[in-house]
Amino acid sequence: MSSSKKNTTALIILMINMFIAMLGIGLVIPILPKFMLEFGASGKALGFLVAAFGLTQFLFSPIAGEWSDKYGRKIMIVGGLTAFTLSQLIFAMGTEMWMLYVSRLLGGLSAAAMIPPMMAYVADITTEEKRGKGLGMLGAAMSLGFVIGPGIGGFLAEYGVRVPFYVSAAVAGVAMLISIIMLPETLSRDKQLEARSTKTKRENILKQFAMSFKAPYLVLLILVFALTFGLANFEAIFGLYVDIKYGFTPKDISILITIGALVGVIIQAIFIDRLITRYGERKLINMSFLISAVALLLMLLSGNFWYVLLITILFFTFTSILRPAINTLLSKMAGNEQGFVAGMNNAYMSLGNIIGPSLAGILFDKHTDIPYSFGAVILLLSLVLSVAWNRRTASGRRSSAQA
């Protein structure tokens, strides 16, 4: 087999692996409310359960990237798939809450083990000209898995609330075996040994955060956190909210999440370039924060299925527009700090994925409406911060031009 064909086959295997991992993460969303009823668990427990995944992913992602340089891409990817298979099995067989927490923590660890090495693998097998396309295809597999996951989870739950987890574990196990047999290692033994012998120490995450506080793009990183917080806040208790308040089934929830997220992904893919060209990143960010906040408040007004579907589509559409708009502006401001900014972007996003679900669960136990009201307040405060920052930077640019 030619080198080009080998690389294409490897990329396809990576895309399948990424799709399966994101599928498993997404399918849990519509099932959790019914699943948690078996344990008599609270909204707080649900929020912490969702956040547990983000916690281990946040802690281990930098380490996984470093280990993939020292020990090779393949071993990390296969190890991640193995951990993911185990996490899904533990969740499916769980009879105690601690087992569910172990499953989610292990799931976050598996994502941390897989995602950085997969991205490094793509860099290994592509030229600089084709690297963007390769990473784009990997990103598409990630988005597609997460979007389709809730739909598959909701429909499989018709056969039993634990069935989706068994199916996910089986498919991940097959992907692990395919990777062992067919996925070649791309990092030579010499490069692995060189990475192991290097004396350069990676700065710890706290020092990196301290550096980000002094950066001119700090406000954009805060907006990344706020966006992720709002999105995680919405998704974490969405199933429990519409189940308890409106009596929606896992199938209803899967339809709402899948259609809403799918529309958001399609609009992001097709229209984001045109929207940025027409309105510019700053106006687009402000408009998206405003409409996303309004959507959260509108969610409280009615339990009609078609109304909730419309609001869900509205929310997912404008949060899908927000992320690339912020990321584009961040990239423009990063200059020669692209790597640092990308790492900080991921770190602030991870914090949103941890704090958003945790707080949503705690607030949900106080009153079912509080999480979405509070989420709307956070998004509106982000709008105020963005507007103030835009005015300050515009004033700074005018002063520089006059000088």
Coordinates of C-alpha atoms in Angstrom, one line a residue:
M1 CA 0.0 0.0 0.0
S2 CA 1.3 3.5 -0.9
S3 CA 2.2 6.0 1.7
S4 CA -0.7 8.2 0.6
K5 CA -3.2 5.4 0.9
K6 CA -1.9 4.4 4.3
N7 CA -2.3 8.0 5.5
T8 CA -5.9 8.2 4.2
T9 CA -6.7 4.9 5.9
A10 CA -5.2 6.1 9.2
L11 CA -7.2 9.4 8.9
I12 CA -10.4 7.5 8.3
I13 CA -9.7 5.3 11.4
L14 CA -9.0 8.4 13.5
M15 CA -12.3 10.0 12.3
I16 CA -14.2 6.8 13.2
N17 CA -12.6 6.8 16.7
M18 CA -13.4 10.5 17.3
F19 CA -16.9 10.0 16.1
I20 CA -17.4 7.0 18.4
A21 CA -16.0 8.9 21.4
M22 CA -18.2 12.0 20.8
L23 CA -21.2 9.7 20.1
G24 CA -20.8 8.1 23.6
I25 CA -20.5 11.6 25.2
G26 CA -23.6 12.9 23.4
L27 CA -25.9 9.9 23.9
V28 CA -25.9 10.3 27.7
I29 CA -27.8 13.6 27.5
P30 CA -31.4 12.5 26.9
I31 CA -31.1 9.3 29.0
L32 CA -29.7 10.8 32.2
P33 CA -33.0 12.1 33.7
K34 CA -34.7 8.7 33.5
F35 CA -31.5 6.9 34.5
M36 CA -31.0 9.2 37.6
L37 CA -34.6 8.4 38.7
E38 CA -33.5 4.8 39.4
F39 CA -31.1 6.2 42.0
G40 CA -33.4 8.9 43.3
A41 CA -30.7 11.4 42.6
S42 CA -31.0 15.2 42.7
G43 CA -30.3 17.9 40.1
K44 CA -27.0 18.6 42.0
A45 CA -25.9 15.0 41.6
L46 CA -26.7 15.2 37.9
G47 CA -24.8 18.4 37.5
F48 CA -21.7 17.0 39.2
L49 CA -22.0 13.9 37.1
V50 CA -21.8 15.9 33.9
A51 CA -19.0 18.1 35.3
A52 CA -16.9 15.1 36.4
F53 CA -16.1 14.3 32.7
G54 CA -14.9 17.9 32.1
L55 CA -12.8 17.8 35.3
T56 CA -10.5 14.8 34.3
Q57 CA -10.4 16.0 30.7
F58 CA -9.1 19.4 31.9
L59 CA -6.5 17.9 34.3
F60 CA -5.1 15.2 31.9
S61 CA -5.2 16.8 28.5
P62 CA -1.9 18.6 28.8
I63 CA -0.3 15.4 30.2
A64 CA -1.7 13.3 27.4
G65 CA -0.3 15.6 24.8
E66 CA 3.2 15.4 26.4
W67 CA 3.0 11.6 26.8
S68 CA 2.0 11.2 23.1
D69 CA 5.3 12.9 22.3
K70 CA 7.2 10.6 24.7
Y71 CA 5.6 7.2 24.1
G72 CA 3.9 7.5 20.7
R73 CA 0.4 8.4 19.4
K74 CA -0.9 4.9 18.9
I75 CA -0.5 3.7 22.5
M76 CA -2.4 6.8 23.8
I77 CA -5.2 6.5 21.3
V78 CA -5.7 2.7 22.0
G79 CA -5.4 3.4 25.8
G80 CA -8.1 6.1 25.5
L81 CA -10.4 3.8 23.6
T82 CA -9.9 1.1 26.2
A83 CA -10.7 3.5 29.0
F84 CA -13.8 4.8 27.1
T85 CA -15.0 1.2 26.6
L86 CA -14.6 0.5 30.3
S87 CA -16.3 3.8 31.3
Q88 CA -19.4 3.0 29.2
L89 CA -19.6 -0.6 30.7
I90 CA -19.3 0.7 34.2
F91 CA -22.1 3.2 33.6
A92 CA -24.3 0.5 32.0
M93 CA -23.8 -1.9 34.9
G94 CA -23.8 0.8 37.6
T95 CA -25.9 0.1 40.7
E96 CA -24.5 2.8 43.0
M97 CA -23.9 6.5 42.4
W98 CA -20.1 6.2 43.0
M99 CA -20.0 3.8 40.0
L100 CA -21.5 6.4 37.8
Y101 CA -19.0 9.0 39.0
V102 CA -16.1 6.6 38.4
S103 CA -17.5 6.0 34.9
R104 CA -17.7 9.7 34.1
L105 CA -14.2 10.5 35.5
L106 CA -12.8 7.6 33.5
G107 CA -14.7 8.9 30.4
G108 CA -13.0 12.4 30.8
L109 CA -9.7 10.7 31.1
S110 CA -10.3 8.7 27.9
A111 CA -11.2 11.9 26.0
A112 CA -8.0 13.5 27.3
A113 CA -5.9 10.5 26.3
M114 CA -7.4 10.4 22.8
I115 CA -8.0 13.9 21.5
P116 CA -4.5 15.6 21.7
P117 CA -2.7 12.5 20.3
M118 CA -5.3 12.3 17.4
M119 CA -4.6 15.9 16.5
A120 CA -0.9 15.3 16.7
Y121 CA -1.3 12.2 14.6
V122 CA -3.0 14.2 11.8
A123 CA -0.1 16.7 12.0
D124 CA 2.3 13.8 11.5
I125 CA 0.6 12.4 8.4
T126 CA -0.2 15.6 6.6
T127 CA 1.8 18.4 4.9
E128 CA 1.4 22.0 6.1
E129 CA -0.9 22.7 3.1
K130 CA -3.2 19.8 3.8
R131 CA -3.1 20.0 7.6
G132 CA -6.1 22.3 7.9
K133 CA -8.2 20.0 5.8
G134 CA -7.1 16.9 7.9
L135 CA -7.9 18.7 11.2
G136 CA -11.1 20.0 9.7
M137 CA -12.2 16.4 8.9
L138 CA -11.4 15.3 12.4
G139 CA -13.4 18.3 13.8
A140 CA -16.3 17.4 11.6
A141 CA -16.3 13.8 13.0
M142 CA -16.2 15.3 16.5
S143 CA -19.2 17.6 15.8
L144 CA -21.2 14.9 14.0
G145 CA -20.7 12.4 16.8
F146 CA -21.8 14.8 19.5
V147 CA -24.8 16.0 17.4
I148 CA -26.0 12.5 16.5
G149 CA -25.3 11.0 20.0
P150 CA -28.4 12.3 21.7
G151 CA -30.6 11.1 18.9
I152 CA -29.2 7.6 19.0
G153 CA -29.2 7.5 22.8
G154 CA -32.9 8.6 22.9
F155 CA -34.0 5.9 20.4
L156 CA -32.0 3.1 21.9
A157 CA -33.4 4.0 25.3
E158 CA -36.8 2.8 24.0
Y159 CA -35.4 -0.8 24.4
G160 CA -34.1 -0.1 27.9
V161 CA -32.4 2.8 29.6
R162 CA -29.0 0.9 29.9
V163 CA -29.0 -0.3 26.3
P164 CA -27.3 2.8 24.8
F165 CA -24.3 2.3 27.1
Y166 CA -23.9 -1.3 26.2
V167 CA -24.0 -0.5 22.5
S168 CA -21.6 2.4 22.9
A169 CA -19.2 0.1 24.9
A170 CA -19.4 -2.6 22.2
V171 CA -18.7 -0.2 19.3
A172 CA -15.8 1.5 21.2
G173 CA -14.4 -2.0 21.8
V174 CA -14.5 -2.8 18.1
A175 CA -12.8 0.6 17.3
M176 CA -10.1 -0.2 19.8
L177 CA -9.4 -3.6 18.1
I178 CA -9.3 -1.9 14.7
S179 CA -6.9 0.7 16.0
I180 CA -4.6 -2.0 17.4
I181 CA -4.5 -4.0 14.2
M182 CA -4.7 -1.3 11.5
L183 CA -3.4 2.0 12.9
P184 CA 0.4 2.4 12.4
E185 CA 2.6 4.5 14.8
T186 CA 3.7 7.8 13.2
L187 CA 6.3 8.9 15.7
S188 CA 9.7 7.2 15.3
R189 CA 11.4 5.6 18.2
D190 CA 14.2 8.2 18.0
K191 CA 11.8 11.1 18.3
Q192 CA 10.1 9.4 21.3
L193 CA 13.4 8.9 23.1
E194 CA 14.4 12.5 22.3
A195 CA 11.2 13.8 23.8
R196 CA 11.7 11.7 26.9
S197 CA 15.2 13.0 27.4
T198 CA 14.3 16.7 27.0
K199 CA 14.9 18.8 30.1
T200 CA 12.4 21.6 29.1
K201 CA 9.8 21.8 31.8
R202 CA 6.2 22.6 30.9
E203 CA 4.8 25.5 32.8
N204 CA 2.0 24.5 35.1
I205 CA -1.6 25.5 34.3
L206 CA -1.8 28.0 37.2
K207 CA 1.2 29.9 35.8
Q208 CA -0.4 29.9 32.4
F209 CA -3.6 31.3 33.8
A210 CA -1.7 34.0 35.6
M211 CA 0.0 35.0 32.2
S212 CA -3.4 35.1 30.5
F213 CA -4.7 37.7 33.0
K214 CA -2.1 40.1 31.7
A215 CA -2.9 39.5 28.0
P216 CA -4.7 42.1 25.8
Y217 CA -7.2 39.4 24.8
L218 CA -8.2 38.4 28.4
V219 CA -11.8 39.6 27.8
L220 CA -12.1 37.2 24.9
L221 CA -11.0 34.3 27.0
I222 CA -13.6 35.3 29.7
L223 CA -16.2 35.3 26.9
V224 CA -15.1 31.8 25.9
F225 CA -15.7 30.8 29.5
A226 CA -19.1 32.5 29.6
L227 CA -20.2 30.9 26.3
T228 CA -19.1 27.4 27.5
F229 CA -20.7 28.0 30.9
G230 CA -24.0 29.0 29.2
L231 CA -24.0 26.1 26.8
A232 CA -23.0 23.5 29.5
N233 CA -25.6 25.1 31.9
F234 CA -28.3 24.6 29.2
E235 CA -27.4 21.1 28.2
A236 CA -26.6 19.6 31.7
I237 CA -30.1 20.0 33.1
F238 CA -32.1 20.3 29.9
G239 CA -33.3 16.7 30.0
L240 CA -34.2 16.9 33.7
Y241 CA -35.9 20.3 33.2
V242 CA -38.2 19.2 30.4
D243 CA -38.8 15.8 32.0
I244 CA -39.9 17.1 35.4
K245 CA -41.6 20.3 34.3
Y246 CA -43.2 19.2 31.0
G247 CA -43.1 15.4 31.1
F248 CA -41.0 14.9 28.0
T249 CA -39.7 11.4 27.2
P250 CA -36.0 10.4 26.3
K251 CA -37.2 10.2 22.7
D252 CA -38.6 13.8 22.8
I253 CA -35.4 15.0 24.4
S254 CA -33.2 13.3 21.8
I255 CA -35.2 14.9 19.0
L256 CA -34.9 18.4 20.5
I257 CA -31.2 18.2 21.2
T258 CA -30.3 16.5 17.9
I259 CA -32.3 18.9 15.7
G260 CA -31.2 21.9 17.6
A261 CA -27.5 21.0 17.6
L262 CA -27.6 19.8 13.9
V263 CA -29.1 23.2 12.8
G264 CA -26.4 25.0 14.7
V265 CA -23.6 22.9 13.1
I266 CA -25.1 23.4 9.6
I267 CA -25.4 27.2 10.1
Q268 CA -21.9 27.4 11.5
A269 CA -20.5 25.5 8.6
I270 CA -22.4 27.3 5.8
F271 CA -22.9 30.9 7.0
I272 CA -20.2 31.8 9.5
D273 CA -17.8 33.2 6.9
R274 CA -20.5 35.4 5.4
L275 CA -21.8 36.6 8.8
I276 CA -18.2 37.6 9.9
T277 CA -17.6 39.3 6.6
R278 CA -20.9 41.2 6.8
Y279 CA -21.1 42.1 10.5
G280 CA -17.5 41.7 11.8
E281 CA -16.6 39.5 14.8
R282 CA -17.4 42.1 17.5
K283 CA -21.0 42.9 16.3
L284 CA -21.6 39.2 15.8
I285 CA -20.4 38.4 19.3
N286 CA -22.7 41.0 20.9
M287 CA -25.7 40.0 18.9
S288 CA -25.2 36.3 19.6
F289 CA -24.8 36.9 23.4
L290 CA -28.0 38.9 23.4
I291 CA -30.1 36.4 21.5
S292 CA -28.7 33.4 23.4
A293 CA -29.7 35.1 26.7
V294 CA -33.2 35.9 25.5
A295 CA -33.6 32.2 24.3
L296 CA -32.8 31.0 27.8
L297 CA -35.5 33.2 29.3
L298 CA -38.0 32.2 26.6
M299 CA -37.4 28.6 27.6
L300 CA -39.2 29.2 30.9
L301 CA -42.5 30.3 29.2
S302 CA -44.1 27.2 27.7
G303 CA -43.9 23.4 27.5
N304 CA -45.3 23.1 24.1
F305 CA -43.0 20.7 22.1
W306 CA -42.8 22.8 19.0
Y307 CA -42.2 25.9 21.0
V308 CA -39.4 24.3 23.0
L309 CA -37.9 22.9 19.7
L310 CA -37.9 26.5 18.2
I311 CA -36.2 27.9 21.3
T312 CA -33.7 25.1 21.3
I313 CA -32.8 25.7 17.7
L314 CA -32.5 29.5 18.4
F315 CA -30.1 28.9 21.3
F316 CA -27.9 26.3 19.6
T317 CA -27.8 28.4 16.4
F318 CA -26.4 31.6 18.1
T319 CA -24.1 29.7 20.5
S320 CA -22.7 27.9 17.4
I321 CA -22.1 31.3 15.8
L322 CA -20.5 32.7 18.9
R323 CA -17.6 30.2 19.2
P324 CA -16.0 30.7 15.8
A325 CA -16.6 34.5 16.0
I326 CA -14.7 34.7 19.3
N327 CA -12.0 32.2 18.1
T328 CA -11.4 34.2 14.9
L329 CA -10.9 37.5 16.9
L330 CA -8.7 35.6 19.4
S331 CA -6.5 34.3 16.6
K332 CA -6.2 37.8 15.1
M333 CA -5.1 39.2 18.4
A334 CA -2.8 36.3 19.3
G335 CA 0.1 37.3 17.0
N336 CA 3.0 34.9 17.6
E337 CA 1.3 33.4 20.7
Q338 CA -1.1 31.1 18.7
G339 CA -0.1 28.0 20.6
F340 CA -0.5 29.6 24.1
V341 CA -3.8 31.1 23.1
A342 CA -5.1 27.8 21.8
G343 CA -4.1 26.2 25.1
M344 CA -5.8 28.9 27.1
N345 CA -8.9 28.8 24.9
N346 CA -9.2 25.1 25.8
A347 CA -8.5 25.7 29.5
Y348 CA -11.2 28.4 29.8
M349 CA -13.6 26.2 27.9
S350 CA -12.9 23.3 30.2
L351 CA -13.6 25.4 33.2
G352 CA -17.0 26.4 31.7
N353 CA -17.7 22.7 31.2
I354 CA -16.9 22.0 34.9
I355 CA -18.6 25.0 36.6
G356 CA -21.6 25.3 34.3
P357 CA -23.1 21.8 34.9
S358 CA -22.2 21.8 38.6
L359 CA -23.9 25.2 39.3
A360 CA -26.9 24.3 37.1
G361 CA -27.5 21.2 39.2
I362 CA -27.2 23.0 42.5
L363 CA -29.6 25.8 41.4
F364 CA -32.0 23.3 39.9
D365 CA -32.6 21.8 43.3
K366 CA -33.5 25.3 44.6
H367 CA -36.0 25.9 41.8
T368 CA -36.4 24.4 38.3
D369 CA -36.3 27.8 36.6
I370 CA -33.2 29.3 38.3
P371 CA -30.5 27.7 36.2
Y372 CA -31.8 29.2 33.0
S373 CA -32.5 32.6 34.6
F374 CA -29.0 32.6 36.0
G375 CA -27.5 31.5 32.7
A376 CA -29.3 34.3 31.0
V377 CA -27.8 36.8 33.5
I378 CA -24.3 35.5 32.9
L379 CA -24.7 35.8 29.1
L380 CA -26.2 39.4 29.5
L381 CA -23.2 40.4 31.7
S382 CA -20.9 39.0 29.0
L383 CA -22.7 41.2 26.5
V384 CA -22.1 44.3 28.7
L385 CA -18.4 43.3 29.2
S386 CA -18.0 42.8 25.4
V387 CA -19.6 46.2 24.6
A388 CA -17.4 48.0 27.2
W389 CA -14.3 46.3 25.9
N390 CA -15.1 47.2 22.3
R391 CA -15.5 50.8 23.2
R392 CA -12.3 50.9 25.2
T393 CA -10.3 49.2 22.4
A394 CA -11.9 51.5 19.8
S395 CA -11.0 54.5 21.8
G396 CA -7.4 53.2 22.2
R397 CA -7.1 52.8 18.4
R398 CA -8.4 56.3 17.8
S399 CA -5.8 57.7 20.3
S400 CA -3.0 55.8 18.6
A401 CA -4.1 57.0 15.2
Q402 CA -4.2 60.7 16.4
A403 CA -0.7 60.4 18.0

